[in-house]
């Protein structure tokens, strides 16, 4: 395998990409208008795409809101991410909660409707 990454289908590519940039400090590695590739300096090789769900390269039945996935990001400063999410008026699904597997988890929804888990190890 040469490369693998997740694409989020969005009705507003700019807004969704900006959400991940502001919330998690991701940067644009490519911007084609209908497709934005995001990366993070702390994770070389990690890529995530944001695609216009209505672009002609996306089959019509695929452009419906997908289900059955959660995007997970593990960070050092969950409280900082939580504070940014609040200031961004992000829909919070679950405030930071200690989980039985040794992490604290924040669940939220991005502008495309995707469920996002931001977690941090409990120190």
Tab-separated table of N, CA and C in Angstrom:
chain	number	residue	atom	x	y	z
A	1	UNK	N	0.853	-1.175	0.000
A	1	UNK	CA	0.000	0.000	0.000
A	1	UNK	C	0.892	1.229	0.000
A	2	UNK	N	0.536	2.187	-0.825
A	2	UNK	CA	1.329	3.406	-0.950
A	2	UNK	C	0.795	4.569	-0.132
A	3	UNK	N	-0.523	4.591	0.051
A	3	UNK	CA	-1.130	5.748	0.694
A	3	UNK	C	-2.555	5.392	1.094
A	4	UNK	N	-2.989	5.907	2.229
A	4	UNK	CA	-4.370	5.724	2.669
A	4	UNK	C	-4.782	6.940	3.479
A	5	UNK	N	-6.019	7.396	3.288
A	5	UNK	CA	-6.534	8.500	4.066
A	5	UNK	C	-8.045	8.491	4.036
A	6	UNK	N	-8.647	9.201	4.964
A	6	UNK	CA	-10.093	9.323	5.068
A	6	UNK	C	-10.540	10.597	4.382
A	7	UNK	N	-11.672	10.528	3.688
A	7	UNK	CA	-12.302	11.706	3.103
A	7	UNK	C	-13.634	11.945	3.794
A	8	UNK	N	-13.892	13.176	4.149
A	8	UNK	CA	-15.180	13.580	4.694
A	8	UNK	C	-15.966	14.221	3.565
A	9	UNK	N	-17.184	13.748	3.345
A	9	UNK	CA	-18.056	14.367	2.353
A	9	UNK	C	-18.791	15.527	3.012
A	10	UNK	N	-18.747	16.690	2.375
A	10	UNK	CA	-19.287	17.891	2.992
A	10	UNK	C	-20.055	18.734	1.983
A	11	UNK	N	-21.095	19.386	2.456
A	11	UNK	CA	-21.819	20.353	1.646
A	11	UNK	C	-21.139	21.710	1.634
A	12	UNK	N	-20.167	21.913	2.538
A	12	UNK	CA	-19.416	23.164	2.613
A	12	UNK	C	-17.962	22.817	2.926
A	13	UNK	N	-17.204	22.544	1.876
A	13	UNK	CA	-15.817	22.092	2.011
A	13	UNK	C	-14.978	23.100	2.790
A	14	UNK	N	-15.112	24.361	2.469
A	14	UNK	CA	-14.317	25.415	3.132
A	14	UNK	C	-14.601	25.447	4.631
A	15	UNK	N	-15.862	25.413	5.006
A	15	UNK	CA	-16.235	25.472	6.427
A	15	UNK	C	-15.745	24.242	7.180
A	16	UNK	N	-15.900	23.070	6.583
A	16	UNK	CA	-15.468	21.835	7.248
A	16	UNK	C	-13.952	21.796	7.397
A	17	UNK	N	-13.209	22.151	6.364
A	17	UNK	CA	-11.751	22.177	6.456
A	17	UNK	C	-11.303	23.200	7.503
A	18	UNK	N	-11.928	24.370	7.498
A	18	UNK	CA	-11.594	25.406	8.475
A	18	UNK	C	-11.845	24.948	9.899
A	19	UNK	N	-12.884	24.151	10.097
A	19	UNK	CA	-13.189	23.595	11.421
A	19	UNK	C	-11.999	22.793	11.951
A	20	UNK	N	-11.462	21.888	11.145
A	20	UNK	CA	-10.334	21.054	11.593
A	20	UNK	C	-9.049	21.869	11.735
A	21	UNK	N	-8.912	22.885	10.922
A	21	UNK	CA	-7.748	23.756	11.058
A	21	UNK	C	-7.799	24.511	12.388
A	22	UNK	N	-8.939	25.079	12.700
A	22	UNK	CA	-9.071	25.862	13.934
A	22	UNK	C	-9.070	24.978	15.176
A	23	UNK	N	-9.805	23.879	15.136
A	23	UNK	CA	-9.946	23.032	16.315
A	23	UNK	C	-8.673	22.258	16.631
A	24	UNK	N	-8.022	21.683	15.610
A	24	UNK	CA	-6.903	20.769	15.848
A	24	UNK	C	-5.566	21.246	15.285
A	25	UNK	N	-5.548	22.411	14.663
A	25	UNK	CA	-4.289	22.932	14.135
A	25	UNK	C	-3.820	22.250	12.861
A	26	UNK	N	-4.742	21.641	12.120
A	26	UNK	CA	-4.367	21.007	10.859
A	26	UNK	C	-4.063	22.087	9.823
A	27	UNK	N	-3.291	21.714	8.804
A	27	UNK	CA	-2.905	22.652	7.746
A	27	UNK	C	-3.280	22.088	6.392
A	28	UNK	N	-3.508	22.985	5.442
A	28	UNK	CA	-3.841	22.568	4.080
A	28	UNK	C	-2.587	22.130	3.344
A	29	UNK	N	-2.646	20.917	2.827
A	29	UNK	CA	-1.558	20.413	1.994
A	29	UNK	C	-1.951	20.512	0.523
A	30	UNK	N	-3.228	20.699	0.265
A	30	UNK	CA	-3.733	20.858	-1.091
A	30	UNK	C	-5.120	21.467	-1.041
A	31	UNK	N	-5.407	22.338	-1.989
A	31	UNK	CA	-6.720	22.982	-2.035
A	31	UNK	C	-7.137	23.096	-3.496
A	32	UNK	N	-8.132	22.303	-3.869
A	32	UNK	CA	-8.615	22.276	-5.236
A	32	UNK	C	-10.035	22.838	-5.329
A	33	UNK	N	-10.463	23.509	-4.253
A	33	UNK	CA	-11.804	24.075	-4.207
A	33	UNK	C	-12.838	23.045	-3.776
A	34	UNK	N	-13.017	22.017	-4.565
A	34	UNK	CA	-13.979	20.953	-4.267
A	34	UNK	C	-13.365	19.859	-3.397
A	35	UNK	N	-12.042	19.898	-3.206
A	35	UNK	CA	-11.306	18.878	-2.455
A	35	UNK	C	-10.141	19.558	-1.743
A	36	UNK	N	-10.133	19.462	-0.412
A	36	UNK	CA	-9.048	20.030	0.386
A	36	UNK	C	-8.377	18.898	1.145
A	37	UNK	N	-7.059	18.848	1.075
A	37	UNK	CA	-6.284	17.851	1.807
A	37	UNK	C	-5.671	18.523	3.032
A	38	UNK	N	-5.901	17.929	4.200
A	38	UNK	CA	-5.369	18.454	5.453
A	38	UNK	C	-4.304	17.524	6.009
A	39	UNK	N	-3.310	18.121	6.662
A	39	UNK	CA	-2.248	17.371	7.330
A	39	UNK	C	-1.983	18.047	8.673
A	40	UNK	N	-1.125	17.409	9.468
A	40	UNK	CA	-0.736	17.996	10.750
A	40	UNK	C	0.769	17.843	10.915
A	41	UNK	N	1.433	18.911	11.353
A	41	UNK	CA	2.893	18.899	11.507
A	41	UNK	C	3.375	17.800	12.450
A	42	UNK	N	2.581	17.467	13.466
A	42	UNK	CA	2.995	16.469	14.450
A	42	UNK	C	2.849	15.037	13.957
A	43	UNK	N	2.208	14.847	12.799
A	43	UNK	CA	1.965	13.493	12.296
A	43	UNK	C	2.346	13.394	10.819
A	44	UNK	N	3.631	13.331	10.519
A	44	UNK	CA	4.044	13.207	9.111
A	44	UNK	C	3.393	11.979	8.475
A	45	UNK	N	2.892	12.152	7.285
A	45	UNK	CA	2.259	11.054	6.573
A	45	UNK	C	0.759	10.965	6.761
A	46	UNK	N	0.226	11.646	7.792
A	46	UNK	CA	-1.226	11.634	8.007
A	46	UNK	C	-1.874	12.628	7.059
A	47	UNK	N	-2.925	12.186	6.393
A	47	UNK	CA	-3.700	13.058	5.514
A	47	UNK	C	-5.182	12.808	5.752
A	48	UNK	N	-5.970	13.838	5.589
A	48	UNK	CA	-7.418	13.724	5.653
A	48	UNK	C	-7.988	14.653	4.589
A	49	UNK	N	-8.923	14.157	3.804
A	49	UNK	CA	-9.512	14.961	2.752
A	49	UNK	C	-10.903	15.434	3.125
A	50	UNK	N	-11.293	16.570	2.584
A	50	UNK	CA	-12.659	17.077	2.680
A	50	UNK	C	-13.124	17.280	1.240
A	51	UNK	N	-14.167	16.537	0.873
A	51	UNK	CA	-14.673	16.534	-0.503
A	51	UNK	C	-16.064	17.146	-0.582
A	52	UNK	N	-16.313	17.892	-1.650
A	52	UNK	CA	-17.659	18.393	-1.919
A	52	UNK	C	-18.544	17.197	-2.262
A	53	UNK	N	-19.530	16.932	-1.423
A	53	UNK	CA	-20.381	15.752	-1.594
A	53	UNK	C	-21.175	15.788	-2.899
A	54	UNK	N	-21.331	16.970	-3.496
A	54	UNK	CA	-22.099	17.104	-4.726
A	54	UNK	C	-21.221	17.221	-5.975
A	55	UNK	N	-19.908	17.046	-5.831
A	55	UNK	CA	-19.004	17.140	-6.974
A	55	UNK	C	-19.299	16.000	-7.951
A	56	UNK	N	-19.084	16.242	-9.242
A	56	UNK	CA	-19.436	15.227	-10.241
A	56	UNK	C	-18.581	13.961	-10.163
A	57	UNK	N	-17.512	13.956	-9.381
A	57	UNK	CA	-16.718	12.734	-9.195
A	57	UNK	C	-17.311	11.813	-8.131
A	58	UNK	N	-18.296	12.308	-7.385
A	58	UNK	CA	-18.918	11.526	-6.313
A	58	UNK	C	-20.237	10.944	-6.841
A	59	UNK	N	-20.366	9.616	-6.867
A	59	UNK	CA	-21.627	9.023	-7.317
A	59	UNK	C	-22.797	9.521	-6.464
A	60	UNK	N	-23.941	9.778	-7.096
A	60	UNK	CA	-25.081	10.351	-6.364
A	60	UNK	C	-25.485	9.576	-5.112
A	61	UNK	N	-25.489	8.259	-5.164
A	61	UNK	CA	-25.903	7.506	-3.984
A	61	UNK	C	-24.838	7.493	-2.893
A	62	UNK	N	-23.610	7.862	-3.217
A	62	UNK	CA	-22.550	7.974	-2.222
A	62	UNK	C	-22.620	9.324	-1.514
A	63	UNK	N	-23.168	10.325	-2.180
A	63	UNK	CA	-23.191	11.673	-1.610
A	63	UNK	C	-24.169	11.821	-0.452
A	64	UNK	N	-25.009	10.824	-0.231
A	64	UNK	CA	-25.883	10.863	0.943
A	64	UNK	C	-25.020	10.806	2.188
A	65	UNK	N	-25.517	11.341	3.301
A	65	UNK	CA	-24.713	11.336	4.527
A	65	UNK	C	-24.338	9.921	4.923
A	66	UNK	N	-23.033	9.635	4.931
A	66	UNK	CA	-22.594	8.296	5.349
A	66	UNK	C	-22.778	8.127	6.852
A	67	UNK	N	-22.813	6.892	7.294
A	67	UNK	CA	-22.991	6.589	8.715
A	67	UNK	C	-22.084	5.431	9.088
A	68	UNK	N	-21.959	5.195	10.384
A	68	UNK	CA	-21.210	4.041	10.843
A	68	UNK	C	-19.738	4.301	11.090
A	69	UNK	N	-19.351	5.545	11.272
A	69	UNK	CA	-17.958	5.841	11.557
A	69	UNK	C	-17.856	6.961	12.583
A	70	UNK	N	-16.735	6.979	13.279
A	70	UNK	CA	-16.383	8.066	14.192
A	70	UNK	C	-14.934	8.415	13.899
A	71	UNK	N	-14.648	9.676	13.665
A	71	UNK	CA	-13.266	10.131	13.488
A	71	UNK	C	-12.665	10.357	14.870
A	72	UNK	N	-11.536	9.735	15.152
A	72	UNK	CA	-10.900	9.871	16.457
A	72	UNK	C	-9.551	10.559	16.317
A	73	UNK	N	-9.310	11.524	17.188
A	73	UNK	CA	-8.044	12.240	17.254
A	73	UNK	C	-7.582	12.211	18.703
A	74	UNK	N	-6.355	11.765	18.951
A	74	UNK	CA	-5.797	11.731	20.299
A	74	UNK	C	-4.869	12.930	20.440
A	75	UNK	N	-5.101	13.732	21.475
A	75	UNK	CA	-4.362	14.975	21.693
A	75	UNK	C	-3.793	15.001	23.102
A	76	UNK	N	-2.857	15.905	23.340
A	76	UNK	CA	-2.285	16.081	24.680
A	76	UNK	C	-3.145	16.995	25.544
A	77	UNK	N	-3.790	17.998	24.921
A	77	UNK	CA	-4.513	19.033	25.662
A	77	UNK	C	-6.000	19.003	25.337
A	78	UNK	N	-6.719	18.068	25.916
A	78	UNK	CA	-8.148	17.943	25.640
A	78	UNK	C	-8.922	19.167	26.125
A	79	UNK	N	-8.526	19.720	27.256
A	79	UNK	CA	-9.232	20.904	27.775
A	79	UNK	C	-9.092	22.081	26.815
A	80	UNK	N	-7.919	22.231	26.191
A	80	UNK	CA	-7.729	23.294	25.208
A	80	UNK	C	-8.609	23.098	23.985
A	81	UNK	N	-8.708	21.855	23.516
A	81	UNK	CA	-9.581	21.556	22.375
A	81	UNK	C	-11.035	21.803	22.750
A	82	UNK	N	-11.412	21.398	23.947
A	82	UNK	CA	-12.788	21.612	24.419
A	82	UNK	C	-13.105	23.113	24.469
A	83	UNK	N	-12.179	23.915	24.992
A	83	UNK	CA	-12.392	25.368	25.054
A	83	UNK	C	-12.538	25.954	23.648
A	84	UNK	N	-11.707	25.493	22.688
A	84	UNK	CA	-11.826	25.977	21.308
A	84	UNK	C	-13.167	25.556	20.713
A	85	UNK	N	-13.584	24.320	20.970
A	85	UNK	CA	-14.866	23.836	20.445
A	85	UNK	C	-16.016	24.702	20.958
A	86	UNK	N	-15.976	25.055	22.236
A	86	UNK	CA	-17.013	25.916	22.819
A	86	UNK	C	-16.987	27.290	22.142
A	87	UNK	N	-15.799	27.870	21.988
A	87	UNK	CA	-15.703	29.205	21.385
A	87	UNK	C	-16.126	29.194	19.920
A	88	UNK	N	-15.996	28.032	19.258
A	88	UNK	CA	-16.402	27.889	17.864
A	88	UNK	C	-17.893	27.566	17.745
A	89	UNK	N	-18.573	27.428	18.883
A	89	UNK	CA	-19.994	27.073	18.936
A	89	UNK	C	-20.260	25.733	18.250
A	90	UNK	N	-19.337	24.792	18.495
A	90	UNK	CA	-19.447	23.439	17.949
A	90	UNK	C	-20.521	22.666	18.698
A	91	UNK	N	-21.241	21.819	17.993
A	91	UNK	CA	-22.223	20.962	18.643
A	91	UNK	C	-21.484	19.902	19.466
A	92	UNK	N	-21.645	19.968	20.777
A	92	UNK	CA	-21.005	19.026	21.691
A	92	UNK	C	-21.979	17.875	21.939
A	93	UNK	N	-21.547	16.654	21.642
A	93	UNK	CA	-22.376	15.477	21.869
A	93	UNK	C	-22.137	14.892	23.258
A	94	UNK	N	-20.903	15.019	23.739
A	94	UNK	CA	-20.547	14.548	25.088
A	94	UNK	C	-19.374	15.400	25.580
A	95	UNK	N	-19.562	16.045	26.707
A	95	UNK	CA	-18.471	16.823	27.303
A	95	UNK	C	-17.352	15.870	27.706
A	96	UNK	N	-16.139	16.392	27.970
A	96	UNK	CA	-15.042	15.502	28.359
A	96	UNK	C	-15.467	14.557	29.489
A	97	UNK	N	-15.289	13.273	29.224
A	97	UNK	CA	-15.749	12.223	30.124
A	97	UNK	C	-14.650	11.191	30.301
A	98	UNK	N	-14.375	10.807	31.552
A	98	UNK	CA	-13.398	9.749	31.794
A	98	UNK	C	-13.992	8.411	31.365
A	99	UNK	N	-13.246	7.706	30.519
A	99	UNK	CA	-13.705	6.428	29.994
A	99	UNK	C	-12.991	5.289	30.727
A	100	UNK	N	-13.613	4.102	30.805
A	100	UNK	CA	-13.026	2.988	31.549
A	100	UNK	C	-11.730	2.450	30.948
A	101	UNK	N	-11.396	2.843	29.734
A	101	UNK	CA	-10.180	2.348	29.094
A	101	UNK	C	-8.999	3.314	29.246
A	102	UNK	N	-9.121	4.269	30.190
A	102	UNK	CA	-7.975	5.119	30.528
A	102	UNK	C	-7.824	6.387	29.724
A	103	UNK	N	-8.865	6.805	29.031
A	103	UNK	CA	-8.807	8.059	28.298
A	103	UNK	C	-9.992	8.936	28.683
A	104	UNK	N	-9.789	10.233	28.497
A	104	UNK	CA	-10.886	11.181	28.629
A	104	UNK	C	-11.326	11.507	27.207
A	105	UNK	N	-12.639	11.503	26.962
A	105	UNK	CA	-13.155	11.651	25.607
A	105	UNK	C	-14.142	12.804	25.507
A	106	UNK	N	-13.997	13.578	24.430
A	106	UNK	CA	-14.919	14.641	24.045
A	106	UNK	C	-15.534	14.212	22.717
A	107	UNK	N	-16.854	14.224	22.636
A	107	UNK	CA	-17.527	13.870	21.390
A	107	UNK	C	-18.245	15.111	20.860
A	108	UNK	N	-18.055	15.362	19.567
A	108	UNK	CA	-18.690	16.515	18.944
A	108	UNK	C	-19.060	16.203	17.508
A	109	UNK	N	-19.700	17.167	16.865
A	109	UNK	CA	-20.112	17.000	15.470
A	109	UNK	C	-19.471	18.117	14.651
A	110	UNK	N	-18.846	17.744	13.529
A	110	UNK	CA	-18.236	18.762	12.670
A	110	UNK	C	-19.302	19.379	11.761
A	111	UNK	N	-18.958	20.427	10.997
A	111	UNK	CA	-19.958	21.094	10.162
A	111	UNK	C	-20.603	20.202	9.107
A	112	UNK	N	-19.937	19.100	8.735
A	112	UNK	CA	-20.519	18.191	7.740
A	112	UNK	C	-21.476	17.192	8.374
A	113	UNK	N	-21.508	17.147	9.718
A	113	UNK	CA	-22.352	16.192	10.429
A	113	UNK	C	-21.597	14.977	10.931
A	114	UNK	N	-20.314	14.893	10.627
A	114	UNK	CA	-19.500	13.753	11.075
A	114	UNK	C	-19.310	13.795	12.584
A	115	UNK	N	-19.308	12.615	13.204
A	115	UNK	CA	-19.069	12.509	14.638
A	115	UNK	C	-17.559	12.436	14.865
A	116	UNK	N	-17.080	13.267	15.793
A	116	UNK	CA	-15.652	13.371	16.072
A	116	UNK	C	-15.412	13.078	17.548
A	117	UNK	N	-14.479	12.182	17.809
A	117	UNK	CA	-14.022	11.823	19.146
A	117	UNK	C	-12.641	12.427	19.320
A	118	UNK	N	-12.502	13.336	20.286
A	118	UNK	CA	-11.187	13.878	20.627
A	118	UNK	C	-10.870	13.358	22.012
A	119	UNK	N	-9.792	12.599	22.112
A	119	UNK	CA	-9.456	11.915	23.359
A	119	UNK	C	-8.053	12.266	23.808
A	120	UNK	N	-7.824	12.023	25.103
A	120	UNK	CA	-6.507	12.225	25.702
A	120	UNK	C	-6.329	11.200	26.798
A	121	UNK	N	-5.131	10.622	26.906
A	121	UNK	CA	-4.894	9.685	28.011
A	121	UNK	C	-5.079	10.374	29.360
A	122	UNK	N	-5.667	9.664	30.291
A	122	UNK	CA	-5.808	10.181	31.655
A	122	UNK	C	-4.461	9.999	32.339
A	123	UNK	N	-3.892	11.116	32.789
A	123	UNK	CA	-2.546	11.105	33.343
A	123	UNK	C	-2.513	10.699	34.747
